[in-house]
CSV table of C-alpha atoms and ligand atoms in Angstrom, one decimal:
chain,number,residue,atom,x,y,z
A,547,MET,CA,-87.7,-18.6,83.6
A,548,ASP,CA,-85.6,-21.6,84.8
A,549,ARG,CA,-82.0,-20.5,83.3
A,550,ARG,CA,-81.1,-23.7,83.0
A,551,LYS,CA,-83.4,-24.5,80.5
A,552,LEU,CA,-82.9,-21.5,77.9
A,553,MET,CA,-84.1,-21.9,74.4
A,554,ILE,CA,-81.8,-20.8,71.8
A,555,GLN,CA,-83.1,-20.5,68.5
A,556,GLY,CA,-85.3,-23.8,69.4
A,557,VAL,CA,-82.5,-25.7,70.5
A,558,ALA,CA,-81.9,-26.0,74.4
A,559,ALA,CA,-78.8,-24.0,75.6
A,560,LEU,CA,-76.1,-25.7,77.9
A,561,ALA,CA,-77.0,-25.8,81.6
A,562,VAL,CA,-75.7,-22.5,83.1
A,563,PRO,CA,-72.3,-23.6,84.8
A,564,SER,CA,-71.4,-22.8,88.4
A,565,LEU,CA,-68.4,-19.8,88.7
A,566,PRO,CA,-65.2,-21.5,88.3
A,567,LYS,CA,-63.1,-21.2,91.0
A,568,GLY,CA,-60.6,-19.0,91.1
A,569,TYR,CA,-62.3,-16.4,89.0
A,570,VAL,CA,-61.9,-12.7,89.9
A,571,PHE,CA,-62.3,-10.6,86.8
A,572,GLY,CA,-65.3,-8.2,86.4
A,573,GLU,CA,-69.4,-9.0,86.2
A,574,LYS,CA,-70.1,-12.5,87.2
A,575,SER,CA,-73.1,-13.1,85.3
A,576,LEU,CA,-73.7,-16.8,84.8
A,577,GLU,CA,-75.6,-17.1,81.8
A,578,ILE,CA,-73.4,-18.1,79.1
A,579,SER,CA,-75.4,-18.6,76.1
A,580,GLY,CA,-77.8,-16.2,74.6
A,581,ALA,CA,-76.9,-12.4,75.5
A,582,GLY,CA,-74.4,-14.0,78.1
A,583,SER,CA,-72.4,-15.8,74.7
A,584,LEU,CA,-68.9,-14.6,73.9
A,585,ARG,CA,-70.6,-13.3,70.4
A,586,SER,CA,-73.2,-11.5,72.1
A,587,HIS,CA,-70.8,-9.7,74.2
A,588,ALA,CA,-68.2,-9.0,71.0
A,589,ARG,CA,-71.0,-7.4,69.0
A,590,HIS,CA,-71.4,-4.7,71.8
A,591,ALA,CA,-67.9,-4.2,71.5
A,592,HIS,CA,-68.2,-4.1,67.9
A,593,LEU,CA,-66.1,-7.3,67.3
A,594,LEU,CA,-66.6,-10.5,65.9
A,595,SER,CA,-66.2,-13.3,67.8
A,596,GLY,CA,-65.2,-17.1,66.5
A,597,SER,CA,-63.5,-20.2,66.7
A,598,ALA,CA,-61.7,-22.5,64.4
A,599,VAL,CA,-63.5,-25.8,63.9
A,600,ARG,CA,-62.8,-29.4,62.4
A,601,VAL,CA,-65.7,-30.3,60.2
A,602,ASP,CA,-65.6,-33.7,60.9
A,603,ASP,CA,-66.1,-32.8,64.6
A,604,LEU,CA,-69.2,-30.5,63.8
A,605,GLN,CA,-70.8,-33.6,62.1
A,606,SER,CA,-70.0,-36.3,64.5
A,607,ASN,CA,-70.9,-33.9,67.7
A,608,SER,CA,-74.3,-32.3,68.2
A,609,GLU,CA,-73.3,-31.2,71.7
A,610,TYR,CA,-69.8,-29.2,69.9
A,611,ALA,CA,-71.8,-27.9,66.9
A,612,ARG,CA,-74.7,-26.3,69.2
A,613,LEU,CA,-71.8,-24.8,71.5
A,614,VAL,CA,-70.1,-23.2,68.4
A,615,SER,CA,-73.3,-22.3,67.1
A,616,GLU,CA,-74.4,-20.5,70.4
A,617,GLN,CA,-71.0,-18.8,71.0
A,618,CYS,CA,-69.6,-17.7,67.4
A,619,ASP,CA,-70.3,-15.3,64.8
A,620,ILE,CA,-67.3,-16.3,62.5
A,621,VAL,CA,-66.0,-19.6,61.6
A,622,VAL,CA,-62.9,-20.9,60.0
A,623,ALA,CA,-61.7,-24.5,59.0
A,624,HIS,CA,-58.6,-25.9,60.9
A,625,ASN,CA,-57.6,-27.8,57.7
A,626,GLU,CA,-60.1,-28.4,55.2
A,627,MET,CA,-59.3,-25.5,52.9
A,628,LYS,CA,-55.6,-25.5,52.8
A,629,TRP,CA,-54.2,-26.9,49.7
A,630,VAL,CA,-53.4,-30.5,51.1
A,631,ALA,CA,-57.0,-30.7,51.6
A,632,LEU,CA,-58.4,-29.2,48.8
A,633,ARG,CA,-56.2,-30.8,45.9
A,634,PRO,CA,-55.5,-34.9,46.7
A,635,LYS,CA,-54.2,-34.7,43.0
A,636,ARG,CA,-53.1,-32.3,40.3
A,637,GLU,CA,-56.4,-32.9,38.6
A,638,THR,CA,-58.8,-32.9,41.3
A,639,PHE,CA,-60.3,-30.1,43.6
A,640,ASP,CA,-62.4,-31.6,46.4
A,641,PHE,CA,-64.4,-29.0,48.1
A,642,HIS,CA,-66.7,-31.3,49.9
A,643,TRP,CA,-65.3,-30.5,53.3
A,644,GLY,CA,-65.3,-27.0,52.7
A,645,ASP,CA,-68.8,-26.8,51.6
A,646,LEU,CA,-70.2,-28.6,54.5
A,647,LEU,CA,-68.7,-25.7,56.3
A,648,VAL,CA,-70.4,-23.2,54.1
A,649,GLN,CA,-73.6,-24.9,54.9
A,650,PHE,CA,-73.1,-24.7,58.8
A,651,ALA,CA,-72.2,-21.2,58.8
A,652,ARG,CA,-75.3,-20.0,56.5
A,653,LYS,CA,-77.6,-22.2,58.5
A,654,ASN,CA,-76.5,-20.4,61.8
A,655,LYS,CA,-76.3,-17.1,60.0
A,656,MET,CA,-72.5,-17.0,60.6
A,657,ARG,CA,-69.6,-15.6,58.8
A,658,MET,CA,-66.8,-17.9,57.7
A,659,ARG,CA,-63.1,-16.8,57.0
A,660,GLY,CA,-60.9,-18.9,54.3
A,661,HIS,CA,-57.6,-20.6,55.7
A,662,THR,CA,-55.2,-20.1,53.5
A,663,LEU,CA,-54.2,-20.0,50.1
A,664,ALA,CA,-50.6,-20.2,50.5
A,665,TRP,CA,-48.7,-21.6,53.9
A,666,HIS,CA,-45.4,-23.4,53.9
A,667,GLU,CA,-46.7,-26.2,55.8
A,668,SER,CA,-49.7,-27.4,53.1
A,669,VAL,CA,-48.1,-28.0,50.2
A,670,PRO,CA,-49.2,-31.2,48.4
A,671,GLU,CA,-46.5,-33.9,47.5
A,672,TRP,CA,-47.5,-33.9,43.9
A,673,ILE,CA,-46.8,-30.3,43.2
A,674,ARG,CA,-43.0,-31.2,44.5
A,675,GLU,CA,-42.6,-33.5,41.3
A,676,ASP,CA,-40.2,-31.7,38.8
A,677,GLU,CA,-42.7,-31.4,36.2
A,678,ASN,CA,-45.2,-29.5,38.3
A,679,ARG,CA,-42.6,-27.5,40.3
A,680,LYS,CA,-41.3,-25.9,36.8
A,681,ASN,CA,-45.1,-24.9,36.5
A,682,ALA,CA,-45.5,-23.9,40.2
A,683,ARG,CA,-46.5,-20.5,39.0
A,684,GLU,CA,-49.0,-21.6,36.9
A,685,LEU,CA,-50.4,-24.0,39.2
A,686,PHE,CA,-51.0,-21.6,41.8
A,687,VAL,CA,-52.6,-18.9,40.0
A,688,ASN,CA,-55.0,-21.6,38.6
A,689,HIS,CA,-55.8,-23.0,42.8
A,690,ILE,CA,-56.1,-19.6,44.0
A,691,THR,CA,-58.6,-18.4,41.1
A,692,THR,CA,-60.6,-21.8,41.2
A,693,VAL,CA,-60.9,-21.7,45.2
A,694,CYS,CA,-61.6,-18.1,45.4
A,695,ARG,CA,-64.3,-18.4,42.9
A,696,HIS,CA,-65.7,-21.7,44.2
A,697,PHE,CA,-66.3,-19.9,47.8
A,698,ALA,CA,-67.1,-16.5,46.7
A,699,GLY,CA,-70.1,-14.9,48.2
A,700,HIS,CA,-69.7,-16.9,51.8
A,701,ILE,CA,-65.7,-15.7,52.6
A,702,HIS,CA,-65.3,-12.8,55.1
A,703,SER,CA,-62.1,-12.7,54.4
A,704,TRP,CA,-59.4,-15.3,53.1
A,705,ASP,CA,-55.9,-15.9,54.7
A,706,VAL,CA,-54.3,-15.2,51.8
A,707,VAL,CA,-50.5,-15.9,52.4
A,708,ASN,CA,-49.9,-17.6,56.0
A,709,GLU,CA,-46.9,-17.2,57.8
A,710,ALA,CA,-44.1,-16.1,54.9
A,711,ILE,CA,-42.0,-13.8,57.4
A,712,LEU,CA,-38.7,-15.8,59.1
A,713,PRO,CA,-36.1,-13.6,59.3
A,714,LYS,CA,-33.5,-16.4,60.2
A,715,ASP,CA,-33.9,-18.0,56.7
A,716,GLY,CA,-31.6,-14.5,55.6
A,717,GLU,CA,-33.8,-13.8,52.8
A,718,PRO,CA,-34.3,-10.0,51.9
A,719,GLY,CA,-37.5,-8.3,53.6
A,720,GLY,CA,-36.9,-11.4,56.3
A,721,MET,CA,-39.0,-14.1,53.8
A,722,ARG,CA,-39.3,-17.3,54.5
A,723,LYS,CA,-37.6,-19.8,52.0
A,724,SER,CA,-41.0,-21.7,51.6
A,725,PHE,CA,-42.0,-23.7,48.5
A,726,TRP,CA,-43.5,-20.9,47.2
A,727,TYR,CA,-41.2,-18.4,47.7
A,728,GLU,CA,-38.8,-20.3,45.7
A,729,ASN,CA,-40.7,-22.1,43.1
A,730,VAL,CA,-43.8,-19.3,42.3
A,731,GLY,CA,-41.1,-16.3,42.7
A,732,THR,CA,-40.3,-14.1,45.0
A,733,ASP,CA,-43.4,-11.7,44.6
A,734,TYR,CA,-45.7,-14.8,45.3
A,735,ILE,CA,-47.3,-12.5,48.3
A,736,ASP,CA,-48.3,-9.7,45.6
A,737,LEU,CA,-49.5,-12.5,42.7
A,738,ALA,CA,-51.5,-14.3,45.4
A,739,PHE,CA,-53.3,-11.2,46.7
A,740,ARG,CA,-54.3,-9.6,43.0
A,741,THR,CA,-55.2,-13.3,41.8
A,742,ALA,CA,-57.6,-13.7,45.1
A,743,HIS,CA,-59.1,-10.2,44.4
A,744,SER,CA,-60.1,-10.9,40.9
A,745,ALA,CA,-61.6,-14.3,41.7
A,746,ASP,CA,-63.7,-13.0,44.8
A,747,PRO,CA,-63.4,-8.9,45.2
A,748,LYS,CA,-65.9,-9.0,48.1
A,749,ALA,CA,-63.9,-11.1,50.6
A,750,LYS,CA,-61.4,-9.2,52.7
A,751,LEU,CA,-57.7,-10.1,52.4
A,752,THR,CA,-55.6,-10.9,54.6
A,753,TYR,CA,-51.9,-11.3,55.5
A,754,ASN,CA,-51.7,-13.6,58.5
A,755,ASP,CA,-48.3,-14.4,60.9
A,756,TYR,CA,-47.2,-15.5,64.2
A,757,GLY,CA,-44.6,-14.3,66.7
A,758,VAL,CA,-45.4,-10.6,66.6
A,759,GLU,CA,-46.9,-10.2,70.2
A,760,TYR,CA,-44.5,-10.0,72.8
A,761,GLU,CA,-42.0,-7.3,74.1
A,762,ASN,CA,-39.0,-9.2,73.0
A,763,ALA,CA,-36.5,-8.9,70.5
A,764,GLU,CA,-37.3,-11.6,68.4
A,765,ASP,CA,-41.0,-10.3,68.1
A,766,ALA,CA,-40.2,-7.0,68.0
A,767,GLU,CA,-38.1,-7.9,64.5
A,768,ARG,CA,-41.1,-9.9,63.3
A,769,ARG,CA,-43.4,-6.8,63.7
A,770,GLU,CA,-41.0,-4.6,61.9
A,771,ARG,CA,-40.6,-7.5,58.7
A,772,VAL,CA,-44.5,-7.5,58.4
A,773,LEU,CA,-45.3,-3.8,58.7
A,774,GLU,CA,-42.6,-3.5,56.1
A,775,LEU,CA,-44.4,-6.4,53.7
A,776,VAL,CA,-47.8,-4.7,54.2
A,777,GLN,CA,-46.5,-1.0,53.7
A,778,GLY,CA,-45.3,-2.2,50.4
A,779,MET,CA,-47.6,-4.0,49.6
A,780,ARG,CA,-50.0,-0.7,49.9
A,781,GLN,CA,-47.4,1.3,48.0
A,782,ARG,CA,-47.7,-1.2,45.3
A,783,GLY,CA,-51.3,-0.9,44.9
A,784,VAL,CA,-51.6,-4.7,45.9
A,785,PRO,CA,-55.5,-5.3,47.4
A,786,ILE,CA,-54.9,-6.1,50.9
A,787,HIS,CA,-57.4,-5.6,53.7
A,788,ALA,CA,-56.2,-6.9,57.0
A,789,VAL,CA,-53.5,-8.5,59.0
A,790,GLY,CA,-54.1,-11.5,61.3
A,791,ILE,CA,-52.4,-11.7,64.3
A,792,GLN,CA,-52.2,-16.0,65.1
A,793,SER,CA,-51.9,-14.8,69.1
A,794,HIS,CA,-50.3,-18.2,69.7
A,795,ILE,CA,-49.4,-17.2,73.3
A,796,LYS,CA,-48.2,-18.7,76.1
A,797,ALA,CA,-48.7,-18.7,80.3
A,798,GLU,CA,-45.4,-17.8,81.9
A,799,LYS,CA,-43.8,-16.2,79.1
A,800,ALA,CA,-41.3,-13.1,80.0
A,801,GLY,CA,-41.5,-10.0,78.1
A,802,GLY,CA,-45.7,-9.6,78.4
A,803,PHE,CA,-47.9,-7.3,76.1
A,804,GLY,CA,-47.4,-4.0,75.8
A,805,LYS,CA,-45.9,-0.7,73.6
A,806,GLY,CA,-44.8,-3.4,71.1
A,807,LEU,CA,-47.8,-4.6,70.4
A,808,ALA,CA,-50.1,-1.7,70.8
A,809,ASP,CA,-47.6,0.3,68.6
A,810,TYR,CA,-48.2,-2.4,65.9
A,811,LEU,CA,-51.6,-2.4,65.9
A,812,ALA,CA,-51.5,1.9,65.5
A,813,SER,CA,-49.3,1.2,62.7
A,814,LEU,CA,-51.3,-1.0,60.7
A,815,GLN,CA,-54.5,1.0,61.6
A,816,ALA,CA,-52.4,4.1,60.0
A,817,LEU,CA,-52.0,1.8,56.6
A,818,GLY,CA,-56.1,1.7,56.8
A,819,LEU,CA,-55.7,-2.2,57.5
A,820,GLU,CA,-58.1,-4.0,60.0
A,821,VAL,CA,-57.0,-6.4,62.2
A,822,TYR,CA,-58.0,-9.9,63.4
A,823,LEU,CA,-56.7,-12.0,65.7
A,824,THR,CA,-57.1,-15.1,64.0
A,825,GLU,CA,-55.9,-18.0,66.2
A,826,LEU,CA,-55.8,-17.4,69.7
A,827,ASP,CA,-55.1,-19.9,72.5
A,828,VAL,CA,-52.8,-20.2,75.4
A,829,ASN,CA,-49.9,-23.0,75.7
A,830,GLU,CA,-49.8,-23.9,79.2
A,831,ASP,CA,-46.9,-26.1,79.3
A,832,ASP,CA,-44.7,-23.9,81.4
A,833,ILE,CA,-46.9,-24.0,84.2
A,834,ALA,CA,-45.5,-26.3,87.1
A,835,SER,CA,-48.5,-26.7,89.1
A,836,ASN,CA,-50.7,-29.8,88.6
A,837,ASP,CA,-53.6,-28.0,90.1
A,838,VAL,CA,-56.2,-27.3,87.4
A,839,SER,CA,-57.6,-24.1,89.3
A,840,ILE,CA,-54.3,-22.7,89.8
A,841,ARG,CA,-53.6,-23.2,85.9
A,842,ASP,CA,-57.1,-22.2,84.8
A,843,THR,CA,-56.3,-18.7,86.8
A,844,GLU,CA,-53.2,-18.4,85.1
A,845,ILE,CA,-54.3,-18.8,81.8
A,846,ALA,CA,-57.2,-16.4,82.2
A,847,GLN,CA,-55.0,-13.8,83.3
A,848,VAL,CA,-52.9,-14.2,80.0
A,849,TYR,CA,-56.2,-14.0,78.0
A,850,ALA,CA,-56.9,-10.5,80.1
A,851,ASP,CA,-53.4,-9.0,79.6
A,852,PHE,CA,-53.4,-10.1,76.1
A,853,LEU,CA,-56.7,-8.9,75.0
A,854,ARG,CA,-56.0,-5.5,77.2
A,855,VAL,CA,-53.7,-4.4,74.9
A,856,ALA,CA,-55.1,-5.9,71.4
A,857,LEU,CA,-58.6,-4.8,71.8
A,858,GLY,CA,-57.2,-0.9,73.0
A,859,ASN,CA,-57.2,-0.4,69.2
A,860,PRO,CA,-60.4,-0.1,67.3
A,861,ALA,CA,-58.7,-1.7,64.0
A,862,VAL,CA,-59.2,-4.8,65.6
A,863,LYS,CA,-62.2,-6.4,64.5
A,864,ALA,CA,-62.4,-10.0,65.2
A,865,VAL,CA,-61.1,-12.4,67.8
A,866,LEU,CA,-61.2,-16.0,67.2
A,867,THR,CA,-59.8,-18.9,69.3
A,868,TRP,CA,-58.0,-22.0,68.1
A,869,ASP,CA,-61.0,-24.3,68.2
A,870,ILE,CA,-63.3,-23.4,71.5
A,871,THR,CA,-62.7,-26.4,73.5
A,872,ASP,CA,-59.8,-28.1,75.0
A,873,ARG,CA,-60.9,-31.5,73.7
A,874,PHE,CA,-60.2,-30.5,70.2
A,875,THR,CA,-57.0,-28.0,70.5
A,876,TRP,CA,-54.3,-28.8,68.3
A,877,LEU,CA,-51.8,-28.2,71.1
A,878,ASN,CA,-53.5,-31.8,72.4
A,879,ASN,CA,-54.0,-33.2,68.9
A,880,GLY,CA,-51.6,-33.9,66.1
A,881,PRO,CA,-48.0,-34.1,65.8
A,882,THR,CA,-47.3,-30.6,65.0
A,883,HIS,CA,-46.9,-29.6,68.4
A,884,LYS,CA,-44.5,-31.0,70.8
A,885,LYS,CA,-45.7,-31.3,74.0
A,886,LYS,CA,-43.3,-30.6,77.1
A,887,GLN,CA,-45.8,-32.3,79.6
A,888,PRO,CA,-47.3,-35.1,77.2
A,889,GLU,CA,-49.3,-37.0,80.1
A,890,ARG,CA,-51.3,-33.5,80.9
A,891,PRO,CA,-53.7,-32.0,78.5
A,892,GLN,CA,-53.7,-28.8,77.9
A,893,ARG,CA,-56.6,-26.4,78.8
A,894,ALA,CA,-55.9,-23.6,76.3
A,895,LEU,CA,-59.2,-22.8,75.3
A,896,PRO,CA,-62.4,-21.0,77.1
A,897,PHE,CA,-64.3,-24.3,77.2
A,898,ASP,CA,-63.1,-27.4,78.9
A,899,ARG,CA,-62.8,-30.9,77.0
A,900,ASP,CA,-66.6,-31.5,78.3
A,901,PHE,CA,-67.7,-28.1,76.7
A,902,LYS,CA,-68.0,-26.1,80.3
A,903,PRO,CA,-66.8,-22.8,80.5
A,904,LYS,CA,-63.6,-21.7,82.0
A,905,GLN,CA,-62.2,-19.0,83.6
A,906,ALA,CA,-60.4,-18.2,80.2
A,907,PHE,CA,-64.4,-17.7,78.8
A,908,PHE,CA,-64.9,-15.1,81.4
A,909,ALA,CA,-61.9,-13.4,80.8
A,910,MET,CA,-62.7,-13.0,77.2
A,911,ARG,CA,-66.2,-11.7,78.0
A,912,ASP,CA,-65.2,-9.1,80.5
A,913,SER,CA,-62.3,-8.0,78.0
A,914,PHE,CA,-64.8,-7.6,75.1
A,915,ASP,CA,-67.0,-5.4,78.2
A,916,ALA,CA,-64.2,-3.6,78.9
A,917,ARG,CA,-63.6,-2.6,75.1
A,918,HIS,CA,-67.6,-2.1,74.8
A,919,GLN,CA,-67.4,0.3,78.2
A,920,LYS,CA,-64.5,2.3,76.9
A,921,LYS,CA,-66.1,3.2,73.6
A,922,THR,CA,-69.4,4.1,75.4
A,923,ARG,CA,-67.8,6.1,78.4
B,1706,G3I,O1,-57.0,-36.3,59.7
B,1706,G3I,C1,-55.6,-37.3,59.6
B,1706,G3I,C2,-56.3,-38.7,60.1
B,1706,G3I,O2,-56.9,-39.3,59.2
B,1706,G3I,C3,-54.6,-39.3,60.8
B,1706,G3I,O3,-54.8,-40.5,61.5
B,1706,G3I,C4,-53.8,-38.6,61.7
B,1706,G3I,C5,-52.5,-38.8,62.2
B,1706,G3I,O4,-51.9,-37.8,63.2
B,1706,G3I,O5,-53.7,-37.1,60.8
B,1706,G3I,C6,-54.8,-36.3,60.8
B,1706,G3I,O6,-54.6,-35.3,60.0
B,1706,G3I,C7,-54.1,-34.3,61.1
B,1706,G3I,C8,-54.8,-33.1,61.1
B,1706,G3I,O7,-54.3,-31.9,61.4
B,1706,G3I,C9,-56.3,-33.2,61.4
B,1706,G3I,O8,-56.4,-33.1,62.9
B,1706,G3I,C10,-52.6,-34.0,60.5
B,1706,G3I,O9,-51.5,-35.1,60.6
B,1706,G3I,C11,-52.0,-32.8,60.7
B,1706,G3I,O10,-51.0,-32.5,60.6
B,1706,G3I,C12,-53.1,-31.5,61.4
B,1706,G3I,O11,-52.5,-30.5,62.3
B,1706,G3I,C13,-53.2,-29.2,61.6
B,1706,G3I,C14,-51.8,-28.3,61.3
B,1706,G3I,O12,-52.3,-26.9,61.5
B,1706,G3I,C15,-51.1,-28.6,60.1
B,1706,G3I,O13,-52.1,-28.4,58.9
B,1706,G3I,C16,-53.9,-29.0,62.9
B,1706,G3I,O14,-55.3,-29.7,62.9
B,1706,G3I,C17,-54.0,-27.4,62.7
B,1706,G3I,O15,-54.7,-26.5,64.0
B,1706,G3I,C18,-52.9,-26.6,62.6
B,1706,G3I,O16,-53.4,-25.4,62.6
B,1706,G3I,C19,-52.4,-24.4,61.9
B,1706,G3I,C20,-52.8,-23.1,61.2
B,1706,G3I,O17,-53.3,-23.6,60.1
B,1706,G3I,C21,-51.6,-22.0,61.2
B,1706,G3I,N1,-51.2,-21.7,62.4
B,1706,G3I,C22,-50.6,-22.7,63.3
B,1706,G3I,C23,-51.7,-23.6,63.6
B,1706,G3I,C24,-51.6,-24.4,64.5
B,1706,G3I,O18,-50.2,-25.6,64.2
């Protein structure tokens, strides 16, 4: 059979690539779709492999939609299920874009994550107005109930609360002084989880945060704070099922991944929680070289180093990159990220901007295989 014309579910697969220059990891199968896809290798390792997506990109770019359906077992919306997207007005819920993602996921037999029911960066302007702010608790409960009921049956896991820890704010437990903390109440996290569970008892409820990956004092403190938070929730009988490690990691960052991350995973596992790597990508701003193959090699090595530690714990059940192609990475698009090298597009993800696999793709796939081999040895 001509492997370049392999058919997947009736759709011609992407052409088999040549091996990216500099690639030095394990098995070098060049087939990247079907049995060679990330999702297929992940399944063998008892993992779900997936990506964040923007729904308008899925709709406007069929090659992208095909890549996502070929590689992913699970998807999550970058933005479409955040407060700002779902609640243009107090009186209105706009489920249009979220529903389109449900349809895409169902059509392609994928699972779907919900992101997110409470995040300090997604607070609609109308709720900050005096009259609404006073009723923030009631609006919060109503929002979570309505949204979770609407999507019930379609959601593998909700990021119920996102990024609630910020020790430098000086609050007890290292809590971030967010709009929700200050206006719903300091118990807003418990409230969010209890409300979500009542509205969708089948979804796995996740606390998701960043800055817990590295062997440095700041990340060590953040790990401690998250552990305290989720331990407390367990003791209070709050329905929490998983912790998300965002995994926005960096090339050329000192410290690396090791015992701190492994111990963190073991503590979460001991609490009976699942762990999802929810937003994996590698920011390569600090790589001095402009040579693409040098950069790609270093980025892939960071993927491999991180996944070697993270996938060492069986509580880790899913790996999602924050989009799958450099064309749509948040590190190149949007005002939230200040690039150190604005003229140089980042190569943070497993596929390049033309949807060709990079060394990072093979590093991910080999990392899944290494976990599978460890299990079967
Ligand atoms: O859709 C508008 C467009 O109409 C407008 O012309 C353009 C002008 O800048 O903005 C577009 O909206 C942007 C949106 O992304 C869609 O791409 C927003 O400004 C921009 O703020 C928004 O950024 C998102 C960011 O969260 C803030 O919500 C990123 O796409 C999204 O990837 C990012 O995701 C977060 C996770 O939710 C939490 N963890 C960190 C992660 C990265 O910041």
